CSV table of C-alpha atoms and ligand atoms in Angstrom, one decimal:
chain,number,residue,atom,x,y,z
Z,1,UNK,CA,52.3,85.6,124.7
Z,2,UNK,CA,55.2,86.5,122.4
Z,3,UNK,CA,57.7,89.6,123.5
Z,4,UNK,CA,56.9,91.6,120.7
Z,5,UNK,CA,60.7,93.9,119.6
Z,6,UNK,CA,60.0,97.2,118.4
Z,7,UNK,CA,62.5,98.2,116.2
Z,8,UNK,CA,62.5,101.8,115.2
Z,9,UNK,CA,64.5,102.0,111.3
Z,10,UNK,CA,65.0,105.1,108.7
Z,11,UNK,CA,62.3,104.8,106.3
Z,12,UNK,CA,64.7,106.4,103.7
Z,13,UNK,CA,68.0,104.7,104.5
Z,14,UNK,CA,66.7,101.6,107.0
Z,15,UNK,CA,69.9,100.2,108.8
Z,16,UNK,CA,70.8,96.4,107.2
Z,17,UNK,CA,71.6,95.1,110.8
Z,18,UNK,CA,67.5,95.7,112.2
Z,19,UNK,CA,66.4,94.4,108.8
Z,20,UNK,CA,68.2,91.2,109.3
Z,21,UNK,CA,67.5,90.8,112.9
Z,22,UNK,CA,63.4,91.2,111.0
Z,23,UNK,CA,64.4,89.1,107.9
Z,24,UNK,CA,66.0,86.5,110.5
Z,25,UNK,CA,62.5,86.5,112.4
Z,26,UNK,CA,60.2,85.1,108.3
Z,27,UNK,CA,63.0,82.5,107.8
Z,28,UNK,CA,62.2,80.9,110.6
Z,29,UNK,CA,58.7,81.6,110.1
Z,30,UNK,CA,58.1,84.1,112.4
Z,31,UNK,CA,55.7,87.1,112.0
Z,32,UNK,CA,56.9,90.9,111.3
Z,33,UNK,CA,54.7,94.1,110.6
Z,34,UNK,CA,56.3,96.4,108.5
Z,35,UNK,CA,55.8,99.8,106.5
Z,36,UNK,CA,54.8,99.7,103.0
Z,37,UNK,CA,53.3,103.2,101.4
Z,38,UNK,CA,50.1,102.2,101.8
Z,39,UNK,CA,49.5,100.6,105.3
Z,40,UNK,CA,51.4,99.1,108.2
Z,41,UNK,CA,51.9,95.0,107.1
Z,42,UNK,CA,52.1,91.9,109.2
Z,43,UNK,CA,54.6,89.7,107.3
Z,44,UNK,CA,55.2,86.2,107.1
Z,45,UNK,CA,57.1,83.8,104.7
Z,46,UNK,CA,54.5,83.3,101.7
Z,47,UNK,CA,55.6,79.7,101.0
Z,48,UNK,CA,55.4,78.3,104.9
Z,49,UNK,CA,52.6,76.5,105.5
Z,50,UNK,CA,52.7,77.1,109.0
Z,51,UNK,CA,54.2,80.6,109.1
Z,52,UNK,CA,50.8,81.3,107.4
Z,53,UNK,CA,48.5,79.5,109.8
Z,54,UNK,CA,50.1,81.3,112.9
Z,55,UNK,CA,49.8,85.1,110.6
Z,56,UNK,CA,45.4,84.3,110.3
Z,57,UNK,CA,46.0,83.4,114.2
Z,58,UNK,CA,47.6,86.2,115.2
Z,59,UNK,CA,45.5,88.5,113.2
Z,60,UNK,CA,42.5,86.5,114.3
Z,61,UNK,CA,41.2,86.5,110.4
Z,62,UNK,CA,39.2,84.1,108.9
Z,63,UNK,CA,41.0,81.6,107.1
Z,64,UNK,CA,38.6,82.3,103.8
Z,65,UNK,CA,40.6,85.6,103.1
Z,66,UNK,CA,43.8,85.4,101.5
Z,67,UNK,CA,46.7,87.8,102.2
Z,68,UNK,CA,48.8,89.7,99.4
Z,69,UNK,CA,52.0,88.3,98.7
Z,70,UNK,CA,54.8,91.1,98.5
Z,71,UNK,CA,57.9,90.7,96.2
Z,72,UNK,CA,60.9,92.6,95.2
Z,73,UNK,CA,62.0,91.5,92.0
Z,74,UNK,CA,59.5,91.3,89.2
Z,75,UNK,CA,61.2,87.8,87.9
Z,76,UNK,CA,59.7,86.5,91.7
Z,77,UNK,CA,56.6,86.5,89.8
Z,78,UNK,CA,56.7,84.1,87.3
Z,79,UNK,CA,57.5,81.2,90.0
Z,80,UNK,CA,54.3,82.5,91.5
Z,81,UNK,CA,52.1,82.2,88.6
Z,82,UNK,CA,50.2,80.0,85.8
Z,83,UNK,CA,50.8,82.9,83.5
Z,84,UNK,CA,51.5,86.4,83.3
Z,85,UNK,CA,49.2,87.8,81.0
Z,86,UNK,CA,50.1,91.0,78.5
Z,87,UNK,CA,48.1,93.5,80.6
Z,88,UNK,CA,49.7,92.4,83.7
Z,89,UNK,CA,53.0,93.1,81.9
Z,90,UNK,CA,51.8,96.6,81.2
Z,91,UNK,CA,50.5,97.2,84.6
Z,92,UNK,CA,53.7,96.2,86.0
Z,93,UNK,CA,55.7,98.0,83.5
Z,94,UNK,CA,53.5,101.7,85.0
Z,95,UNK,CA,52.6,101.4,88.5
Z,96,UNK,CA,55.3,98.6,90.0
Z,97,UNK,CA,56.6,99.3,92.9
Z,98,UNK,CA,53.5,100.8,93.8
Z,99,UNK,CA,49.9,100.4,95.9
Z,100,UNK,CA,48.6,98.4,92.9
Z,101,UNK,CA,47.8,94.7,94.1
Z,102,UNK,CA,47.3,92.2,90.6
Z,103,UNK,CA,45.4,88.9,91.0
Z,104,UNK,CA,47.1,86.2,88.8
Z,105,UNK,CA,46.1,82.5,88.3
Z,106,UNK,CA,48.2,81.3,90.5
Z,107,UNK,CA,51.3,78.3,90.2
Z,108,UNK,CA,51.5,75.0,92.6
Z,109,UNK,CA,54.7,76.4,94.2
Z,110,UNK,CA,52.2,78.7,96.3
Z,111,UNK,CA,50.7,76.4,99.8
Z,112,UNK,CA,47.3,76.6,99.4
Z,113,UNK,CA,46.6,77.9,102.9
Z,114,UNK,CA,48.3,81.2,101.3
Z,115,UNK,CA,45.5,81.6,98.7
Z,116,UNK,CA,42.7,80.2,101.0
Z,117,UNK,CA,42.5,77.1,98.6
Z,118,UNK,CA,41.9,79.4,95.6
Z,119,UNK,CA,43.0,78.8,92.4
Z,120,UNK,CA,44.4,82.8,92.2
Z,121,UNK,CA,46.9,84.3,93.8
Z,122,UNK,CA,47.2,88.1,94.7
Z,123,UNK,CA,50.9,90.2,94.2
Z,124,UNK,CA,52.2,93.2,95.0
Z,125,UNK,CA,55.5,95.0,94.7
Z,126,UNK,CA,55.6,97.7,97.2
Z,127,UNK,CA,57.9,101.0,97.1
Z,128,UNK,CA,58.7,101.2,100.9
Z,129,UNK,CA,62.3,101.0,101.2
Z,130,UNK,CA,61.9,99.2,104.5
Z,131,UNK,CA,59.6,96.8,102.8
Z,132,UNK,CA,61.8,96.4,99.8
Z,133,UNK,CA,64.8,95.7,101.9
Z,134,UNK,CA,63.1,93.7,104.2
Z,135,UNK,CA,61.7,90.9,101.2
Z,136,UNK,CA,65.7,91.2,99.7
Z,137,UNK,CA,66.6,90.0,103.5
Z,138,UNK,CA,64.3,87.1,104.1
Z,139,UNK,CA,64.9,85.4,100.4
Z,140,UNK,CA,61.3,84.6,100.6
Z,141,UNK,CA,58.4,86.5,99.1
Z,142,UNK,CA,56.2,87.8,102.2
Z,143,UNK,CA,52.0,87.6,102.4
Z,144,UNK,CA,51.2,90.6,104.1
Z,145,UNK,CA,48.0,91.1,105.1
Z,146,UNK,CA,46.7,94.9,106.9
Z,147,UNK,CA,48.3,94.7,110.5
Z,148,UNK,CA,45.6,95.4,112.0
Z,149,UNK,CA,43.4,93.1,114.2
Z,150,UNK,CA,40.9,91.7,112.1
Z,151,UNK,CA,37.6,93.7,111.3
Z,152,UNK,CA,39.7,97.2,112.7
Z,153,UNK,CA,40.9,100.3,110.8
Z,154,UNK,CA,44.0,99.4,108.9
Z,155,UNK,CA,47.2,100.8,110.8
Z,156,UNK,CA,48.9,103.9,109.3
Z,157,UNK,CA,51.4,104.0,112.5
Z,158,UNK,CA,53.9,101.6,114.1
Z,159,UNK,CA,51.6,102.1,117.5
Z,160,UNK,CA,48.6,101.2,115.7
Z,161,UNK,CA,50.2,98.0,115.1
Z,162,UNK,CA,51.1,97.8,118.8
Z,163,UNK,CA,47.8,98.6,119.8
Z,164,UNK,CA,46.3,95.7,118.1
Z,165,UNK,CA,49.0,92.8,117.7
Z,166,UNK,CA,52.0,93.6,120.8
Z,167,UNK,CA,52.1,90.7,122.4
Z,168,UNK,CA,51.2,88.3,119.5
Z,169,UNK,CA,54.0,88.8,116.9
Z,170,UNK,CA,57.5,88.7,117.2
Z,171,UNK,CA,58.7,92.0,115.5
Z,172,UNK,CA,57.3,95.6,114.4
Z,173,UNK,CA,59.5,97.9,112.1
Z,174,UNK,CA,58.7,101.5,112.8
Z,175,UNK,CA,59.2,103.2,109.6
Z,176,UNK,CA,56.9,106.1,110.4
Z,177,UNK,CA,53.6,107.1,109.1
Z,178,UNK,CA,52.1,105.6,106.2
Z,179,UNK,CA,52.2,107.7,103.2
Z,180,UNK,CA,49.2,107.0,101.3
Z,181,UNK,CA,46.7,105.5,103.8
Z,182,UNK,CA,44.4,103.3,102.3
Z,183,UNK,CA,45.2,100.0,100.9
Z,184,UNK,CA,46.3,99.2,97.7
Z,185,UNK,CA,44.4,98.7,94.2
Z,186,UNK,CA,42.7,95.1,93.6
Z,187,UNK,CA,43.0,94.3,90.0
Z,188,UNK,CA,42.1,91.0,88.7
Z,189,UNK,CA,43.8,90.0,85.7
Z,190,UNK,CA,43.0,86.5,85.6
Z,191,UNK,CA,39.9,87.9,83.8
Z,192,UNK,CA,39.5,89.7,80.9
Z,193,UNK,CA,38.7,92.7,80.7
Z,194,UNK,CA,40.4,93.4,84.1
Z,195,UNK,CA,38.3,94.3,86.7
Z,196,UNK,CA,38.9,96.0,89.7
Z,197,UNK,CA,38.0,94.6,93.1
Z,198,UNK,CA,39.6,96.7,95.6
Z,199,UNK,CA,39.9,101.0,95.0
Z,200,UNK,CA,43.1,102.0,96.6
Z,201,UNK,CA,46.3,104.0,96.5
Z,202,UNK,CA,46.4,103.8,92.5
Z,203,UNK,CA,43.3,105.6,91.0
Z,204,UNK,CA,40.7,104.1,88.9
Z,205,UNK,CA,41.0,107.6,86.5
Z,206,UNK,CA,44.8,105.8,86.0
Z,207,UNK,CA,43.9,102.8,85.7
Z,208,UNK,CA,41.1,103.9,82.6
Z,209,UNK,CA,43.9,105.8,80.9
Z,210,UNK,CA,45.6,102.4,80.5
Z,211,UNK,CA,42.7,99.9,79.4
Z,212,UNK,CA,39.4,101.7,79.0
Z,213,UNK,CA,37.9,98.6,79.3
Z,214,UNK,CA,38.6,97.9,83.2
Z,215,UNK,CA,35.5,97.9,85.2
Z,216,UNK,CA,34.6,98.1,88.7
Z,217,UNK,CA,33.3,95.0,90.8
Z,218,UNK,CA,29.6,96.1,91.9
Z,219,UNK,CA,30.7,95.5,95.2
Z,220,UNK,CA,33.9,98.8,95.3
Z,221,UNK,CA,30.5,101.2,95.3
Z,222,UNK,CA,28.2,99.6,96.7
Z,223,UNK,CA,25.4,101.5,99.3
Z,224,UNK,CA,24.6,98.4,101.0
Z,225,UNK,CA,25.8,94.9,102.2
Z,226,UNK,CA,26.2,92.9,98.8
Z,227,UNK,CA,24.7,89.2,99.0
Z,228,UNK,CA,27.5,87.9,96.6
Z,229,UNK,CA,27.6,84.1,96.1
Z,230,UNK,CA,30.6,83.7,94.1
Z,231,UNK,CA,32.7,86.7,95.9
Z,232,UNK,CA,35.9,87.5,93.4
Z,233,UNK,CA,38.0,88.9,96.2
Z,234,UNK,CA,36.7,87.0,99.9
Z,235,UNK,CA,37.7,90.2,102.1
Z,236,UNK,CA,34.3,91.6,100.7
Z,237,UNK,CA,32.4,89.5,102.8
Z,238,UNK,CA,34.2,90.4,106.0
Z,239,UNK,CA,33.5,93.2,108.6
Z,240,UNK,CA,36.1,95.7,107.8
Z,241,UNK,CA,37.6,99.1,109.5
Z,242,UNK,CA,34.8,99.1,112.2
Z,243,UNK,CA,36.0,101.3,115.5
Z,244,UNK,CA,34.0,100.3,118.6
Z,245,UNK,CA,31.1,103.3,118.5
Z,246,UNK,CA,28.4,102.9,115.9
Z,247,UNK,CA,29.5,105.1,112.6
Z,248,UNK,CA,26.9,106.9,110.9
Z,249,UNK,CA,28.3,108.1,107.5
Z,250,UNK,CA,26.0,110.8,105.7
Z,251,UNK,CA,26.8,111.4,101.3
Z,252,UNK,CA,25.2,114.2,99.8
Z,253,UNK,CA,25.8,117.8,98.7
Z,254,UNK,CA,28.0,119.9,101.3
Z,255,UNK,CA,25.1,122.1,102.4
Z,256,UNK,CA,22.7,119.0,102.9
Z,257,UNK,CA,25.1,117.4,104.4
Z,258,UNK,CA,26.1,120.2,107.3
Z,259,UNK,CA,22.3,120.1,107.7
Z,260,UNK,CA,22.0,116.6,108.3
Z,261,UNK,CA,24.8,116.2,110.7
Z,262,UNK,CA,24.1,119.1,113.1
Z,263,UNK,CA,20.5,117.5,113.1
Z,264,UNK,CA,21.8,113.8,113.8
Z,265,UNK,CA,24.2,115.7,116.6
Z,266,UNK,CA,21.4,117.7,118.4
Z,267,UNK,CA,19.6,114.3,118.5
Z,268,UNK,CA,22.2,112.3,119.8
Z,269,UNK,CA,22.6,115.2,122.2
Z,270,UNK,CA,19.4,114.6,123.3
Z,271,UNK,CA,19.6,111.1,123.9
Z,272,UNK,CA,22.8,112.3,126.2
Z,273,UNK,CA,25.2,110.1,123.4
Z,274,UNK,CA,28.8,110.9,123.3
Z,275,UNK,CA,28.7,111.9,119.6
Z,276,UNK,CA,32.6,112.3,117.3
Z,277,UNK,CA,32.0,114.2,113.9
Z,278,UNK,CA,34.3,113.4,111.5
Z,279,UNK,CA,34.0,116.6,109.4
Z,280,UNK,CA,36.3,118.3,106.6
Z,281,UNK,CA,38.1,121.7,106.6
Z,282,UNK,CA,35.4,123.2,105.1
Z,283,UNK,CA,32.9,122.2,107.2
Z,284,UNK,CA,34.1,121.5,111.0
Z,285,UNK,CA,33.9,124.9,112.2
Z,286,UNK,CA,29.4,124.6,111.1
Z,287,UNK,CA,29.9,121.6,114.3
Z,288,UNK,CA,29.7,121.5,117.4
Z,289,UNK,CA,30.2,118.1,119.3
Z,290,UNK,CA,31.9,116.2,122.1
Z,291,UNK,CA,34.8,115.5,119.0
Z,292,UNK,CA,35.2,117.4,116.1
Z,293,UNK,CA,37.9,116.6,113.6
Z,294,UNK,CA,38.6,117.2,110.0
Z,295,UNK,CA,39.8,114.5,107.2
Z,296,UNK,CA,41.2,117.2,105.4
Z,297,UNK,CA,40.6,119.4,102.7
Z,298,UNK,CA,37.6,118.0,100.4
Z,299,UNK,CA,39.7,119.6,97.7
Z,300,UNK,CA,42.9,117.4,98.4
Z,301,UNK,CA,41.5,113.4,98.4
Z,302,UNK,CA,45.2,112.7,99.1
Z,303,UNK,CA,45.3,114.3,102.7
Z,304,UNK,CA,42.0,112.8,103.3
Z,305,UNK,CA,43.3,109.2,102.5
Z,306,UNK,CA,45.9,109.9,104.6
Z,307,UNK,CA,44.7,110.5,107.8
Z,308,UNK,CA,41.3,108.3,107.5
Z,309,UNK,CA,42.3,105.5,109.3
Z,310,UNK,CA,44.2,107.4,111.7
Z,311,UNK,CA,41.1,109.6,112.4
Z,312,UNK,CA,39.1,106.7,113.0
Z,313,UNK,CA,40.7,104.9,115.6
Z,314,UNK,CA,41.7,108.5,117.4
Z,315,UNK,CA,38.3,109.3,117.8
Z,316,UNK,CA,37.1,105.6,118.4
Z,317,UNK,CA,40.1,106.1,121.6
Z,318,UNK,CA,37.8,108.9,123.2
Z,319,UNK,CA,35.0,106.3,123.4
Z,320,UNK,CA,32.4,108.1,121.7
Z,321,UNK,CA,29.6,106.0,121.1
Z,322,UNK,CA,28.1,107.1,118.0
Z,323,UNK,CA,30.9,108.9,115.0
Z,324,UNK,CA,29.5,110.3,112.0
Z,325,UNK,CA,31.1,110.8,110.0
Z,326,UNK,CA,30.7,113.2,106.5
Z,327,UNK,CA,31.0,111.7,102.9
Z,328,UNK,CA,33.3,113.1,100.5
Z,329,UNK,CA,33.9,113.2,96.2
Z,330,UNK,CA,34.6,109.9,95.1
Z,331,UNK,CA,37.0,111.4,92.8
Z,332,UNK,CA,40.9,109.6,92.6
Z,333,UNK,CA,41.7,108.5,96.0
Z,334,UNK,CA,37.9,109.4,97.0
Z,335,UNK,CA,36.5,106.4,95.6
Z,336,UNK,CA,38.8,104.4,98.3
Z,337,UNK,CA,38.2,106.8,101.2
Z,338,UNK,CA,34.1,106.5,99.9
Z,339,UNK,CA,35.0,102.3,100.1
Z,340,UNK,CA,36.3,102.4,103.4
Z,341,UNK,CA,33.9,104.8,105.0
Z,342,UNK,CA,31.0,102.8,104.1
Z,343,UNK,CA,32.2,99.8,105.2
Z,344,UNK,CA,33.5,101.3,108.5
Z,345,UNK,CA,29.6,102.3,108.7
Z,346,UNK,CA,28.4,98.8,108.3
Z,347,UNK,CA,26.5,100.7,105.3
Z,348,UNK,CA,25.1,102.8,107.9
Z,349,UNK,CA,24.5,105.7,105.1
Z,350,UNK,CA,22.0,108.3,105.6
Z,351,UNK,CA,21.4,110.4,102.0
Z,352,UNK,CA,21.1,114.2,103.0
Z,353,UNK,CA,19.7,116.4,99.5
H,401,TXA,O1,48.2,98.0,100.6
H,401,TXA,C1,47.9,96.8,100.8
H,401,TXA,O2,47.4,96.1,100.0
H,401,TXA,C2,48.2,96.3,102.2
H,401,TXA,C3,49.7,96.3,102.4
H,401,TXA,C4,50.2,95.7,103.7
H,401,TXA,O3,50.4,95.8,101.3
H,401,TXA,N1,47.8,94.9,102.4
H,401,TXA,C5,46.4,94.6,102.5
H,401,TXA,O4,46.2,93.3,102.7
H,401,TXA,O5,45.5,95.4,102.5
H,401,TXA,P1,44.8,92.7,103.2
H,401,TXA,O6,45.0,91.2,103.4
H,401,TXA,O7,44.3,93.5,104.4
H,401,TXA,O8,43.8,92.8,102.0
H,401,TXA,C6,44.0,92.0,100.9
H,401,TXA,C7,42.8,92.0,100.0
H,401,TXA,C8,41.6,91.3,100.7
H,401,TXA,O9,40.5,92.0,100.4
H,401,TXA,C9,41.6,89.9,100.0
H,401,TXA,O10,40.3,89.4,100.0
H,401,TXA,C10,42.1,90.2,98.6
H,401,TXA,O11,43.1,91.2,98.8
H,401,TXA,N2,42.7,89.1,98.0
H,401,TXA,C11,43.8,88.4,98.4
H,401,TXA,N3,44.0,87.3,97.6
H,401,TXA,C12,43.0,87.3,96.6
H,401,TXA,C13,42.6,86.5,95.5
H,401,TXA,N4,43.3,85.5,95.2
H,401,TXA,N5,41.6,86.9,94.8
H,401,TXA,C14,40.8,88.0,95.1
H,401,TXA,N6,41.1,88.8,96.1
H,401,TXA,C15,42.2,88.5,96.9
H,402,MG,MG1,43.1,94.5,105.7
């Protein structure tokens, strides 16, 4: 068991001395979770071979599914790469640094334990100062996958990551809480048109205004389990953001929907199950339930993103056994907070009016 250092830095202004003692940690192929804008990352040296093997141990993630690798400088790229196509350039050009995640054909200077033995490699610049500052500091770019144990809600908080991962890496930099919440966007360029594989922190409606052409993998809206055989990105196949208790999500129109869940609740009741509601600001005060807590405003899918993850795993703490949980418009950000939630489900989605 590794003495994990929790080092707390200024998100805005993080002090150079704690990024190099974290920077010092992925040169010698060590593992560091760190704040990006989107989610909390667990960082190791991209282009260690072993560094990598003991980030899937330490995450406990199946070796199939490749991490992001984060960079600072755009030029880190072309070292990365086969080719950086024009739309790639133009992606970079709008949303770099940003939660928009590009899938390249990828160069031989990558290990191939990095990509999972795939010929593709995924990059992304992030915004976070702290991450910025902490790539600059190591002189290596970083894979960073979700530091979260694998299968669990992505960590939006420096004690999510020590919930999950104290004990098994070496450092945590506590930057605060996440600004956007879900994950990046998933854009594979290395076909054409581009496709999206992932919704995230950049909009699809953003992504439209710049090819009109870009379409959405079957699998980022799907209702059920997808039996893919040739998976673009592997994470699909995985269990993802599950708490403990069963999650029930139900979609629908508002007024079916408050009908459906104060029916599944009264049943649950029944059955003497310790029921959560994940319900909106419009909507909680129609429950009532051992938990009731609100997203956010249905109106704002940015407040929602936001606090999904977090919800989860509060409620998940008060060891519920069932959370259900309400849809919401799949609008901007929605279509990643829709993603997520169905997954979290295990496509558990009950289709009130
Ligand atoms: O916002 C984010 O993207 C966060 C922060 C830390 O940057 N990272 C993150 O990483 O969410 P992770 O490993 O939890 O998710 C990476 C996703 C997975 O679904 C993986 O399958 C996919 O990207 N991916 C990675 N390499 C790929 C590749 N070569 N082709 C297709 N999909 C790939
Ligand atoms: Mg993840």
């Amino acid at each position: 068991m590794k003495n994990t250092l929790m080092l707390k830095v200024d998100p805005h202004n993080p002090d150079p001395t704690k990024i190099d003692i974290a920077a010092e940690f992925i040169r010698k192929g060590g593992l560091v979770a760190f704040p990006t804008e989107t989610v909390y990352g667990l960082g190791a040296d991209a282009l260690n071979p072993e560094a990598i093997l003991a980030l899937f141990e330490a995450k406990k993630r199946p070796l199939d599914n490749p991490p992001i690798i984060h960079i600072a400088d755009r030029s880190e790229v072309c070292r990365l790469v086969e080719e950086v196509p024009k739309k790639a350039e133009r992606l970079m050009d709008l949303f770099w640094p940003g939660p928009l995640t590009l899938i390249f054909k990828r160069s031989n200077t990558v290990p191939s334990v990095t990509v999972a033995g795939l010929d593709t490699v995924a990059i992304r610049m992030p915004k976070h100062k702290v991450a910025l500052a902490l790539i600059r500091q190591s002189c290596c770019p970083i894979a960073a996958p979700s530091a979260n144990l694998a299968g669990k809600p992505s960590p939006t908080t420096a004690q999510h990551v020590f919930e999950d991962l104290n004990g098994r890496i070496d450092v945590i930099l506590d930057g605060g809480s996440a600004n956007i919440g879900v994950e990046s966007t998933v854009v594979d360029l290395s076909v054409d048109p581009p496709m999206v594989l992932r919704p995230g922190g950049t909009s699809f409606e953003a992504l439209r205004r710049v090819f009109e052409d870009i379409s959405l993998h079957p699998f980022v809206q799907a209702e059920a389990e997808l039996t893919l055989g040739n998976t673009r990105s592997p994470g699909m196949k995985h269990k993802h953001y599950a708490p403990k208790a069963e999650v029930i999500l139900v979609e629908g129109n508002v007024p079916a929907i408050i009908a459906k869940v104060k029916d599944l609740t009264e049943f649950y009741k029944l059955k003497g199950v310790k029921v959560g509601i994940l319900a909106t600001d419009e909507t909680q005060t129609c429950y009532t339930a051992d938990i009731v807590r609100s997203l956010g405003s249905r109106f704002n899918m940015e407040l929602v993103a936001r606090s999904l993850f977090r919800l989860l795993r509060e409620v998940d703490a008060e060891n519920v056994d069932v959370i259900i949980a309400e849809g919401v418009p799949s609008e901007g950000l929605g279509l990643a907070v829709t993603n997520r939630l169905r997954k979290a489900s295990g496509y558990h989605i009950i289709r009130a009016g």
